[in-house]
Coordinates of N, CA and C and ligand atoms in Angstrom, one line a residue:
M1 N 142.1 91.8 61.7 CA 142.2 90.4 62.0 C 142.8 89.6 60.9
K2 N 143.9 88.9 61.1 CA 144.5 88.1 60.0 C 144.2 86.7 60.2
P3 N 143.2 86.1 59.5 CA 142.8 84.8 59.8 C 143.7 83.7 59.4
N4 N 143.7 82.7 60.3 CA 144.4 81.4 59.9 C 143.4 80.6 59.1
I5 N 143.8 80.2 57.9 CA 142.8 79.5 57.0 C 143.2 78.0 56.9
I6 N 142.3 77.2 57.3 CA 142.5 75.7 57.1 C 141.7 75.3 55.9
H7 N 142.4 74.8 54.9 CA 141.8 74.5 53.6 C 141.7 73.0 53.5
L8 N 140.5 72.5 53.4 CA 140.3 71.0 53.3 C 139.8 70.7 51.9
P9 N 140.4 69.7 51.2 CA 139.9 69.4 49.9 C 138.4 68.9 50.0
E10 N 138.1 68.2 51.0 CA 136.7 67.7 51.2 C 136.4 67.5 52.6
T11 N 135.1 67.8 53.0 CA 134.7 67.5 54.4 C 133.2 67.4 54.3
G12 N 132.6 66.8 55.4 CA 131.1 66.7 55.4 C 130.5 68.1 55.5
S13 N 130.9 68.7 56.6 CA 130.4 70.1 56.9 C 131.4 70.9 57.6
T14 N 131.7 72.1 57.1 CA 132.8 72.9 57.7 C 132.3 73.3 59.1
N15 N 131.0 73.5 59.4 CA 130.6 73.8 60.7 C 130.9 72.6 61.7
S16 N 130.5 71.4 61.2 CA 130.8 70.2 62.1 C 132.3 70.1 62.3
Y17 N 133.1 70.3 61.3 CA 134.5 70.2 61.4 C 135.0 71.2 62.5
A18 N 134.5 72.4 62.4 CA 135.0 73.4 63.4 C 134.6 73.0 64.8
I19 N 133.3 72.5 64.9 CA 132.9 72.2 66.3 C 133.7 71.0 66.8
E20 N 134.0 70.0 65.9 CA 134.9 68.9 66.4 C 136.2 69.4 66.8
M21 N 136.8 70.4 66.1 CA 138.1 71.0 66.5 C 138.0 71.6 67.8
L22 N 136.9 72.3 68.1 CA 136.7 73.1 69.3 C 136.5 72.1 70.5
A23 N 136.1 70.9 70.2 CA 136.0 69.9 71.3 C 137.4 69.5 71.8
K24 N 138.4 69.7 71.0 CA 139.8 69.2 71.4 C 140.7 70.4 71.7
A25 N 140.5 71.5 71.1 CA 141.5 72.6 71.2 C 140.7 74.0 71.1
R26 N 141.5 75.0 71.2 CA 140.9 76.4 71.1 C 141.7 77.1 70.0
P27 N 141.3 76.9 68.7 CA 142.0 77.6 67.6 C 141.9 79.2 67.8
D28 N 142.8 79.9 67.2 CA 142.8 81.4 67.3 C 141.5 81.9 66.8
E29 N 141.1 83.0 67.4 CA 139.9 83.7 67.0 C 140.0 84.1 65.5
G30 N 139.0 83.9 64.8 CA 139.0 84.2 63.3 C 139.5 83.1 62.5
C31 N 139.8 82.0 63.1 CA 140.2 80.8 62.3 C 139.1 80.4 61.3
V32 N 139.5 80.1 60.1 CA 138.5 79.8 59.0 C 138.8 78.4 58.5
I33 N 137.7 77.6 58.4 CA 137.8 76.3 57.8 C 137.0 76.4 56.5
I34 N 137.7 76.1 55.4 CA 137.1 76.2 54.1 C 137.3 74.9 53.4
T35 N 136.3 74.5 52.6 CA 136.5 73.3 51.8 C 136.1 73.5 50.3
D36 N 136.7 72.7 49.5 CA 136.3 72.7 48.0 C 135.1 71.9 47.8
H37 N 134.9 70.9 48.7 CA 133.8 70.0 48.4 C 133.1 69.6 49.8
Q38 N 132.0 70.2 50.0 CA 131.2 69.9 51.2 C 130.2 68.8 50.9
T39 N 130.3 67.7 51.5 CA 129.5 66.5 51.1 C 128.2 66.4 51.9
N40 N 128.2 67.1 53.1 CA 127.0 67.0 53.9 C 126.7 68.3 54.5
G41 N 126.5 69.3 53.6 CA 126.4 70.7 54.1 C 125.1 70.9 54.9
K42 N 125.2 71.6 56.0 CA 124.0 71.8 56.8 C 123.4 73.1 56.6
G43 N 122.0 73.2 56.6 CA 121.3 74.4 56.6 C 120.5 74.6 57.9
T44 N 119.8 75.7 58.0 CA 119.0 75.8 59.2 C 117.8 74.8 59.2
D45 N 117.3 74.5 60.4 CA 116.1 73.7 60.5 C 116.4 72.3 59.9
S46 N 117.5 71.7 60.1 CA 117.9 70.4 59.5 C 117.7 70.3 58.0
N47 N 117.8 71.4 57.3 CA 117.9 71.4 55.8 C 119.3 71.1 55.4
T48 N 119.5 70.7 54.1 CA 120.9 70.5 53.7 C 121.3 71.7 52.8
W49 N 122.6 71.9 52.6 CA 123.1 73.0 51.8 C 123.8 72.4 50.5
E50 N 123.2 72.7 49.4 CA 123.8 72.2 48.1 C 124.9 73.1 47.7
S51 N 126.0 72.4 47.3 CA 127.2 73.2 46.7 C 128.0 72.3 45.9
E52 N 128.1 72.6 44.6 CA 128.8 71.8 43.6 C 130.3 71.9 43.9
K53 N 131.0 70.8 43.8 CA 132.5 70.8 44.1 C 133.2 71.9 43.4
G54 N 134.0 72.7 44.1 CA 134.9 73.7 43.5 C 134.3 74.9 43.0
K55 N 132.9 75.1 43.1 CA 132.2 76.2 42.5 C 131.9 77.4 43.4
N56 N 131.8 77.1 44.7 CA 131.3 78.1 45.6 C 132.2 78.3 46.8
L57 N 131.8 79.3 47.7 CA 132.5 79.4 49.0 C 131.6 78.7 50.0
T58 N 132.2 77.7 50.7 CA 131.6 77.1 51.8 C 132.6 77.0 52.9
F59 N 132.4 77.8 54.0 CA 133.4 77.9 55.0 C 132.7 78.3 56.4
S60 N 133.6 78.1 57.4 CA 133.1 78.5 58.8 C 134.2 79.3 59.4
I61 N 133.7 80.2 60.3 CA 134.6 81.1 61.0 C 134.4 80.8 62.5
I62 N 135.5 80.7 63.2 CA 135.4 80.5 64.7 C 135.7 81.8 65.4
L63 N 134.7 82.2 66.3 CA 134.9 83.5 67.0 C 134.6 83.2 68.5
Y64 N 135.2 84.1 69.3 CA 135.0 84.0 70.8 C 134.5 85.4 71.2
P65 N 133.2 85.7 70.9 CA 132.7 87.0 71.2 C 132.8 87.4 72.7
T66 N 133.2 88.6 73.0 CA 133.3 89.0 74.4 C 132.1 89.8 74.9
I67 N 131.0 89.9 74.1 CA 129.8 90.5 74.6 C 129.0 89.4 75.3
T68 N 128.0 89.8 76.0 CA 127.2 88.8 76.7 C 126.3 88.1 75.7
A69 N 126.0 86.9 76.1 CA 125.3 86.0 75.1 C 123.8 86.5 74.8
D70 N 123.2 87.2 75.8 CA 121.9 87.7 75.5 C 121.8 88.7 74.4
R71 N 123.0 89.2 74.0 CA 123.1 90.2 72.8 C 123.4 89.5 71.5
Q72 N 123.2 88.2 71.5 CA 123.8 87.4 70.3 C 123.2 87.8 69.0
F73 N 122.0 88.3 68.9 CA 121.4 88.6 67.6 C 122.1 89.8 66.9
I74 N 122.8 90.7 67.7 CA 123.5 91.8 67.1 C 124.7 91.2 66.3
L75 N 125.2 90.1 66.7 CA 126.3 89.4 65.9 C 125.8 88.8 64.6
N76 N 124.6 88.2 64.7 CA 124.0 87.7 63.4 C 123.8 88.9 62.5
K77 N 123.4 90.0 63.0 CA 123.2 91.2 62.2 C 124.5 91.7 61.6
A78 N 125.5 91.7 62.4 CA 126.8 92.2 61.9 C 127.4 91.3 60.8
I79 N 127.2 90.0 61.0 CA 127.8 89.1 60.0 C 127.0 89.2 58.7
S80 N 125.6 89.2 58.8 CA 124.8 89.4 57.6 C 125.2 90.6 56.8
L81 N 125.3 91.7 57.6 CA 125.7 93.0 57.0 C 127.0 93.0 56.3
G82 N 128.0 92.3 56.9 CA 129.3 92.2 56.3 C 129.2 91.6 55.0
I83 N 128.4 90.5 54.9 CA 128.3 89.8 53.6 C 127.5 90.6 52.6
C84 N 126.4 91.2 53.1 CA 125.6 92.0 52.2 C 126.4 93.2 51.6
N85 N 127.1 93.9 52.4 CA 127.9 95.1 51.9 C 129.0 94.6 51.0
F86 N 129.6 93.5 51.3 CA 130.6 92.9 50.4 C 130.0 92.7 49.0
L87 N 128.9 92.1 49.0 CA 128.2 91.7 47.7 C 127.8 93.0 46.9
R88 N 127.3 94.0 47.7 CA 126.9 95.2 47.0 C 128.1 95.9 46.3
A89 N 129.2 95.9 47.0 CA 130.4 96.5 46.4 C 130.9 95.6 45.2
E90 N 130.9 94.3 45.4 CA 131.5 93.4 44.4 C 130.6 93.5 43.1
L91 N 129.3 93.5 43.3 CA 128.4 93.4 42.1 C 128.0 94.7 41.6
N92 N 128.2 95.7 42.4 CA 127.7 97.1 42.1 C 126.2 97.0 41.8
H93 N 125.5 96.3 42.7 CA 124.0 96.0 42.5 C 123.3 96.6 43.7
D94 N 122.2 97.3 43.4 CA 121.6 97.9 44.6 C 120.4 97.1 45.2
D95 N 120.1 95.9 44.6 CA 119.0 95.2 45.3 C 119.5 93.9 46.0
I96 N 120.4 94.1 46.9 CA 121.0 93.0 47.7 C 120.6 93.3 49.1
T97 N 119.8 92.4 49.7 CA 119.2 92.6 51.0 C 119.4 91.4 51.9
I98 N 119.0 91.6 53.2 CA 119.1 90.5 54.1 C 117.7 90.1 54.4
K99 N 117.4 88.8 54.0 CA 116.1 88.3 54.4 C 116.2 87.7 55.8
W100 N 115.5 88.3 56.7 CA 115.5 88.0 58.1 C 115.4 86.4 58.2
P101 N 116.1 85.8 59.1 CA 117.1 86.4 60.0 C 118.4 86.6 59.3
N102 N 118.9 85.7 58.5 CA 120.2 86.0 57.9 C 120.5 85.2 56.6
D103 N 119.6 85.3 55.7 CA 119.9 84.9 54.3 C 120.2 86.2 53.5
I104 N 121.0 86.0 52.5 CA 121.3 87.2 51.7 C 120.6 87.0 50.3
Y105 N 119.8 88.0 49.9 CA 119.0 87.9 48.7 C 119.5 88.9 47.6
I106 N 119.5 88.4 46.4 CA 119.6 89.3 45.3 C 118.2 89.4 44.6
T107 N 117.6 90.5 44.7 CA 116.2 90.7 44.3 C 115.4 89.6 45.1
D108 N 114.8 88.7 44.4 CA 114.0 87.7 45.1 C 114.6 86.3 45.2
K109 N 116.0 86.2 45.0 CA 116.6 84.9 45.0 C 117.7 84.9 46.1
K110 N 117.9 83.7 46.6 CA 118.9 83.5 47.7 C 120.3 83.2 47.2
V111 N 121.2 84.0 47.5 CA 122.6 83.8 47.0 C 123.5 83.3 48.2
C112 N 123.0 83.5 49.4 CA 123.9 83.1 50.5 C 123.1 82.7 51.7
G113 N 123.5 81.6 52.4 CA 122.9 81.1 53.6 C 123.9 81.1 54.7
I114 N 123.5 81.4 55.9 CA 124.4 81.5 57.1 C 123.8 80.6 58.2
L115 N 124.7 79.8 58.7 CA 124.3 78.9 59.8 C 125.2 79.2 61.0
I116 N 124.7 79.8 62.0 CA 125.5 80.1 63.2 C 125.2 79.1 64.3
Q117 N 126.2 78.5 64.8 CA 126.1 77.5 65.9 C 126.9 78.0 67.1
N118 N 126.3 78.3 68.2 CA 126.9 78.9 69.4 C 127.0 77.8 70.5
S119 N 128.1 78.0 71.3 CA 128.1 77.3 72.6 C 128.1 78.4 73.6
I120 N 127.2 78.4 74.5 CA 127.0 79.4 75.5 C 127.1 78.8 76.9
I121 N 127.9 79.5 77.8 CA 127.9 79.0 79.1 C 127.5 80.2 80.0
G122 N 126.4 80.0 80.7 CA 125.8 81.1 81.5 C 125.4 82.2 80.5
N123 N 125.9 83.4 80.7 CA 125.6 84.4 79.8 C 126.8 84.8 78.9
H124 N 127.7 83.8 78.7 CA 128.9 84.1 78.0 C 129.1 83.1 76.8
F125 N 129.7 83.6 75.8 CA 130.0 82.7 74.7 C 131.2 81.9 75.0
D126 N 131.1 80.6 74.8 CA 132.2 79.7 74.8 C 132.8 79.8 73.4
Y127 N 132.0 79.7 72.4 CA 132.4 79.9 71.0 C 131.2 80.2 70.1
M128 N 131.6 80.7 69.0 CA 130.5 80.9 67.9 C 131.1 80.4 66.6
V129 N 130.4 79.6 65.9 CA 130.8 79.1 64.6 C 129.9 79.6 63.6
I130 N 130.4 80.4 62.7 CA 129.6 81.0 61.6 C 129.8 80.3 60.3
G131 N 128.8 79.6 59.9 CA 128.9 78.9 58.6 C 128.3 79.7 57.5
I132 N 129.1 79.9 56.4 CA 128.6 80.7 55.3 C 128.7 79.9 54.0
G133 N 127.6 79.8 53.3 CA 127.6 79.2 52.0 C 127.2 80.3 51.0
L134 N 128.1 80.6 50.1 CA 127.8 81.7 49.1 C 128.0 81.1 47.7
N135 N 126.9 81.2 47.0 CA 126.9 80.6 45.6 C 127.6 81.5 44.7
I136 N 128.7 81.0 44.0 CA 129.5 81.9 43.2 C 129.4 81.4 41.7
N137 N 130.1 80.3 41.4 CA 130.2 79.9 40.0 C 129.2 78.8 39.5
Q138 N 128.4 78.3 40.5 CA 127.5 77.2 40.1 C 126.3 77.8 39.3
T139 N 125.9 77.1 38.2 CA 124.8 77.6 37.4 C 123.6 76.6 37.3
V140 N 123.8 75.4 37.9 CA 122.7 74.5 37.9 C 122.5 74.0 39.3
F141 N 121.3 74.2 39.8 CA 121.0 73.7 41.2 C 120.0 72.6 41.2
V142 N 120.3 71.5 41.8 CA 119.5 70.3 41.7 C 118.6 70.0 42.9
S143 N 118.9 70.6 44.0 CA 118.1 70.3 45.2 C 116.8 71.0 45.1
D144 N 115.9 70.7 46.1 CA 114.6 71.4 46.1 C 114.7 72.8 46.8
A145 N 115.9 73.3 47.1 CA 116.0 74.6 47.7 C 115.2 75.6 46.8
P146 N 114.3 76.4 47.4 CA 113.3 77.1 46.6 C 113.8 78.1 45.5
N147 N 114.8 78.9 45.8 CA 115.1 80.0 44.8 C 116.6 80.4 44.8
P148 N 117.5 79.4 44.6 CA 118.9 79.7 44.6 C 119.4 80.5 43.4
V149 N 120.4 81.3 43.7 CA 121.0 82.0 42.6 C 122.5 82.1 42.9
S150 N 123.3 82.3 41.9 CA 124.8 82.5 42.1 C 125.2 83.8 41.5
L151 N 126.4 84.2 41.9 CA 127.0 85.5 41.3 C 127.1 85.3 39.8
K152 N 127.5 84.1 39.3 CA 127.7 83.9 37.9 C 126.4 84.0 37.1
Q153 N 125.3 83.6 37.7 CA 124.0 83.7 37.1 C 123.6 85.1 37.0
I154 N 124.0 86.0 37.9 CA 123.6 87.4 37.8 C 124.5 88.1 36.8
T155 N 125.8 87.9 36.8 CA 126.7 88.8 36.0 C 127.2 88.1 34.8
G156 N 127.2 86.7 34.7 CA 127.7 86.0 33.6 C 129.2 85.8 33.7
K157 N 129.8 86.3 34.8 CA 131.3 86.2 35.0 C 131.7 85.0 35.8
E158 N 132.9 84.5 35.6 CA 133.5 83.4 36.4 C 134.4 84.1 37.4
Y159 N 134.2 83.7 38.7 CA 134.9 84.4 39.8 C 136.1 83.6 40.3
D160 N 137.1 84.3 40.8 CA 138.2 83.7 41.6 C 137.8 83.6 43.0
L161 N 137.6 82.4 43.5 CA 137.1 82.1 44.8 C 138.0 82.7 45.9
E162 N 139.3 82.5 45.7 CA 140.3 82.9 46.7 C 140.2 84.5 47.0
K163 N 140.2 85.2 45.9 CA 140.1 86.7 46.0 C 138.8 87.1 46.7
L164 N 137.7 86.5 46.3 CA 136.5 86.8 46.9 C 136.5 86.6 48.4
L165 N 137.1 85.4 48.8 CA 137.1 85.0 50.2 C 137.8 86.1 51.0
Q166 N 139.0 86.6 50.5 CA 139.8 87.6 51.3 C 138.9 88.9 51.5
N167 N 138.2 89.3 50.5 CA 137.4 90.6 50.6 C 136.2 90.3 51.5
L168 N 135.6 89.2 51.4 CA 134.5 88.8 52.2 C 134.8 88.8 53.6
L169 N 136.0 88.1 54.0 CA 136.4 88.0 55.4 C 136.6 89.4 55.9
K170 N 137.3 90.3 55.1 CA 137.6 91.6 55.6 C 136.3 92.4 56.0
S171 N 135.3 92.2 55.2 CA 134.0 92.9 55.4 C 133.3 92.4 56.6
V172 N 133.3 91.0 56.8 CA 132.7 90.4 57.9 C 133.4 90.8 59.2
F173 N 134.7 90.7 59.2 CA 135.5 91.0 60.5 C 135.3 92.5 60.9
E174 N 135.2 93.4 59.8 CA 135.0 94.8 60.1 C 133.7 95.0 60.9
K175 N 132.7 94.4 60.5 CA 131.4 94.6 61.2 C 131.4 93.9 62.5
Y176 N 132.0 92.8 62.6 CA 132.1 92.1 63.9 C 132.9 93.0 64.9
L177 N 134.0 93.5 64.5 CA 134.8 94.4 65.4 C 134.0 95.6 65.8
R178 N 133.2 96.1 65.0 CA 132.4 97.3 65.3 C 131.4 96.9 66.5
V179 N 130.9 95.7 66.5 CA 130.0 95.4 67.6 C 130.8 95.3 68.9
L180 N 132.0 94.7 68.8 CA 132.8 94.6 70.0 C 133.3 96.0 70.5
S181 N 133.4 96.9 69.6 CA 133.9 98.2 70.1 C 132.8 99.2 70.4
G182 N 131.6 98.6 70.6 CA 130.5 99.5 71.1 C 129.7 100.2 70.0
Q183 N 129.9 99.8 68.8 CA 129.2 100.6 67.7 C 127.9 99.8 67.2
G184 N 127.3 99.1 68.2 CA 126.2 98.2 67.9 C 125.0 99.0 67.3
L185 N 124.8 100.2 67.7 CA 123.7 101.0 67.2 C 123.8 101.3 65.7
L186 N 125.0 101.5 65.3 CA 125.3 101.7 63.8 C 124.9 100.4 63.0
I187 N 125.3 99.3 63.6 CA 124.9 98.0 63.0 C 123.4 97.8 62.9
E188 N 122.7 98.1 64.1 CA 121.3 98.0 64.1 C 120.6 98.8 63.0
N189 N 121.1 100.0 62.8 CA 120.5 100.9 61.8 C 120.7 100.4 60.4
E190 N 122.0 100.0 60.2 CA 122.3 99.5 58.8 C 121.5 98.2 58.5
Y191 N 121.4 97.4 59.5 CA 120.7 96.1 59.3 C 119.2 96.4 59.0
Y192 N 118.6 97.3 59.7 CA 117.2 97.7 59.5 C 117.0 98.1 58.0
N193 N 117.9 99.0 57.6 CA 117.8 99.5 56.2 C 118.1 98.5 55.2
A194 N 118.8 97.4 55.5 CA 119.1 96.4 54.5 C 118.1 95.3 54.5
L195 N 117.0 95.3 55.3 CA 116.1 94.2 55.4 C 115.3 94.0 54.1
Y196 N 115.2 92.8 53.7 CA 114.4 92.4 52.5 C 112.9 92.7 52.8
R197 N 112.3 93.3 51.9 CA 110.8 93.6 52.0 C 110.4 94.5 53.1
L198 N 111.4 95.3 53.6 CA 111.1 96.3 54.7 C 109.9 97.2 54.3
M199 N 108.9 97.3 55.1 CA 107.8 98.2 55.0 C 107.0 98.0 53.7
E200 N 107.2 96.8 53.1 CA 106.4 96.6 51.8 C 105.3 95.6 52.2
W201 N 104.1 95.8 51.7 CA 103.0 94.9 52.0 C 103.1 93.7 51.1
H202 N 103.1 92.5 51.8 CA 103.2 91.2 51.0 C 102.4 90.2 51.8
E203 N 102.2 89.1 51.1 CA 101.6 88.0 51.7 C 102.6 87.1 52.5
F204 N 102.3 86.8 53.7 CA 103.2 85.9 54.5 C 102.3 84.8 55.0
R205 N 103.0 83.7 55.4 CA 102.2 82.6 56.1 C 102.6 82.8 57.6
I206 N 101.7 83.3 58.4 CA 102.0 83.5 59.8 C 101.2 82.5 60.7
N207 N 101.9 81.7 61.4 CA 101.2 80.6 62.2 C 100.2 79.9 61.3
N208 N 100.7 79.5 60.1 CA 100.0 78.7 59.2 C 98.8 79.4 58.5
S209 N 98.6 80.7 58.7 CA 97.5 81.3 57.9 C 98.1 82.4 57.0
K210 N 97.6 82.5 55.8 CA 98.1 83.5 54.9 C 97.6 84.9 55.3
T211 N 98.5 85.8 55.5 CA 98.2 87.1 56.0 C 98.9 88.2 55.2
I212 N 98.3 89.2 54.9 CA 99.0 90.4 54.3 C 99.6 91.2 55.4
A213 N 100.8 91.5 55.3 CA 101.5 92.2 56.4 C 102.7 92.9 55.8
R214 N 103.3 93.8 56.7 CA 104.6 94.4 56.3 C 105.6 94.3 57.4
I215 N 106.8 94.1 57.1 CA 107.9 94.1 58.1 C 108.2 95.5 58.5
T216 N 108.2 95.6 59.9 CA 108.5 97.0 60.4 C 109.9 97.0 61.1
G217 N 110.5 95.8 61.2 CA 111.8 95.7 61.8 C 112.0 94.5 62.6
T218 N 113.0 94.5 63.5 CA 113.2 93.3 64.4 C 113.2 93.9 65.8
N219 N 112.9 93.0 66.8 CA 112.9 93.5 68.2 C 114.1 93.1 68.9
E220 N 114.2 93.4 70.2 CA 115.5 93.2 71.0 C 115.8 91.7 71.1
Y221 N 114.8 90.9 70.9 CA 115.1 89.4 71.0 C 115.4 88.8 69.6
G222 N 115.5 89.7 68.6 CA 115.9 89.2 67.3 C 114.7 88.7 66.5
Q223 N 113.5 88.8 67.1 CA 112.3 88.4 66.4 C 111.9 89.4 65.3
L224 N 111.2 88.9 64.3 CA 110.8 89.8 63.2 C 109.4 90.4 63.6
V225 N 109.4 91.7 63.4 CA 108.1 92.4 63.8 C 107.4 92.8 62.5
L226 N 106.1 92.3 62.4 CA 105.3 92.5 61.3 C 104.0 93.3 61.7
E227 N 103.5 94.1 60.8 CA 102.3 94.8 61.1 C 101.2 94.3 60.1
T228 N 100.1 93.9 60.6 CA 99.0 93.4 59.7 C 98.2 94.6 59.2
E229 N 97.3 94.3 58.2 CA 96.5 95.4 57.6 C 95.6 96.1 58.7
S230 N 95.3 95.4 59.7 CA 94.5 96.0 60.8 C 95.3 96.8 61.8
G231 N 96.6 96.8 61.6 CA 97.5 97.6 62.5 C 98.0 96.8 63.7
L232 N 97.7 95.5 63.7 CA 98.2 94.6 64.8 C 99.7 94.4 64.6
L233 N 100.5 94.5 65.6 CA 102.0 94.2 65.5 C 102.2 92.8 66.0
L234 N 102.9 92.0 65.2 CA 103.2 90.6 65.6 C 104.7 90.4 65.7
N235 N 105.2 89.8 66.8 CA 106.6 89.5 67.0 C 106.7 88.0 66.7
C236 N 107.5 87.7 65.6 CA 107.5 86.3 65.2 C 108.9 85.7 65.3
D237 N 108.9 84.4 65.7 CA 110.2 83.6 65.6 C 110.2 82.9 64.2
L238 N 111.4 82.3 63.9 CA 111.6 81.7 62.6 C 110.5 80.7 62.2
K239 N 110.0 79.9 63.2 CA 109.1 78.9 62.8 C 107.7 79.4 62.6
E240 N 107.4 80.7 63.1 CA 106.1 81.2 63.1 C 105.8 82.0 61.8
V241 N 106.8 82.3 61.0 CA 106.6 83.1 59.8 C 107.3 82.6 58.6
Q242 N 106.6 82.5 57.5 CA 107.2 82.1 56.2 C 106.9 83.2 55.2
F243 N 108.0 83.6 54.5 CA 107.8 84.5 53.4 C 107.1 83.8 52.2
I244 N 106.2 84.5 51.5 CA 105.7 83.9 50.3 C 106.4 84.7 49.1
I245 N 107.2 84.0 48.4 CA 108.0 84.7 47.4 C 107.6 84.3 46.0
Ligands
BTN1 C1 120.8 78.1 55.4 O1 120.5 78.9 54.6 O2 120.0 77.2 55.6 C2 122.2 78.1 56.0 C3 123.1 77.4 55.1 C4 124.6 77.4 55.6 C5 125.5 76.7 54.7 C6 126.9 76.8 55.2 S1 128.1 76.1 54.0 C7 129.4 76.3 55.2 C8 128.8 75.9 56.5 N1 128.9 74.5 56.8 C9 127.7 73.9 56.8 O3 127.5 72.7 56.9 N2 126.7 74.8 56.6 C10 127.3 76.1 56.5

């Protein structure tokens, strides 16, 4: 997939820009909207996304997935894996994982956030906008986001954003195309093995009470499955479980 890249010096949010474009036209699949300065970056759960001007990758990809919309979580998995694998190769670091549902962590710190906004009609995708914020050269974070980290903070190196973008897109599109070509099972397995804190006992806040549990995987609805010390299996949505890090 050779993406058409729209480069904006500044915009509020690349996801919002993409969605506004989609209200008027149907850009080619794989179209990327990227900005040097995102002034109103959106995170999940009406959080904001901090990104210093010119220091990081903040962009959105427009896709028109041809799988049924009830399988949407496999696409979240594919995108997260594409980013995770790209970072593992780039940093040659073996502790890069996916914190469910789709944050990317380096050890216990968040290097990347993903905000996927879908439009679904019946059981079909009208479009999918994948917003990716990847911390690259920023070294001071001022917002109250709990545990941010950048590539530069890990390696001490200054990165060329353009080069990274090309490799990152290649990795993400490769995983996406695997889902479309029926290789979803491979993605499921890889995602499982890349999960942050998989099968490790930790304290979580589950439905507002502190509980020792371990992650055993995700279910077909994309929920996180946790096992408590008494052997109880819990299927949790995003709002029901908080990691304690
Ligand atoms: C999160 O971790 O809460 C998700 C953060 C997603 C941030 C990216 S930056 C590019 C795109 N545009 C936005 O407004 N948000 C996403």
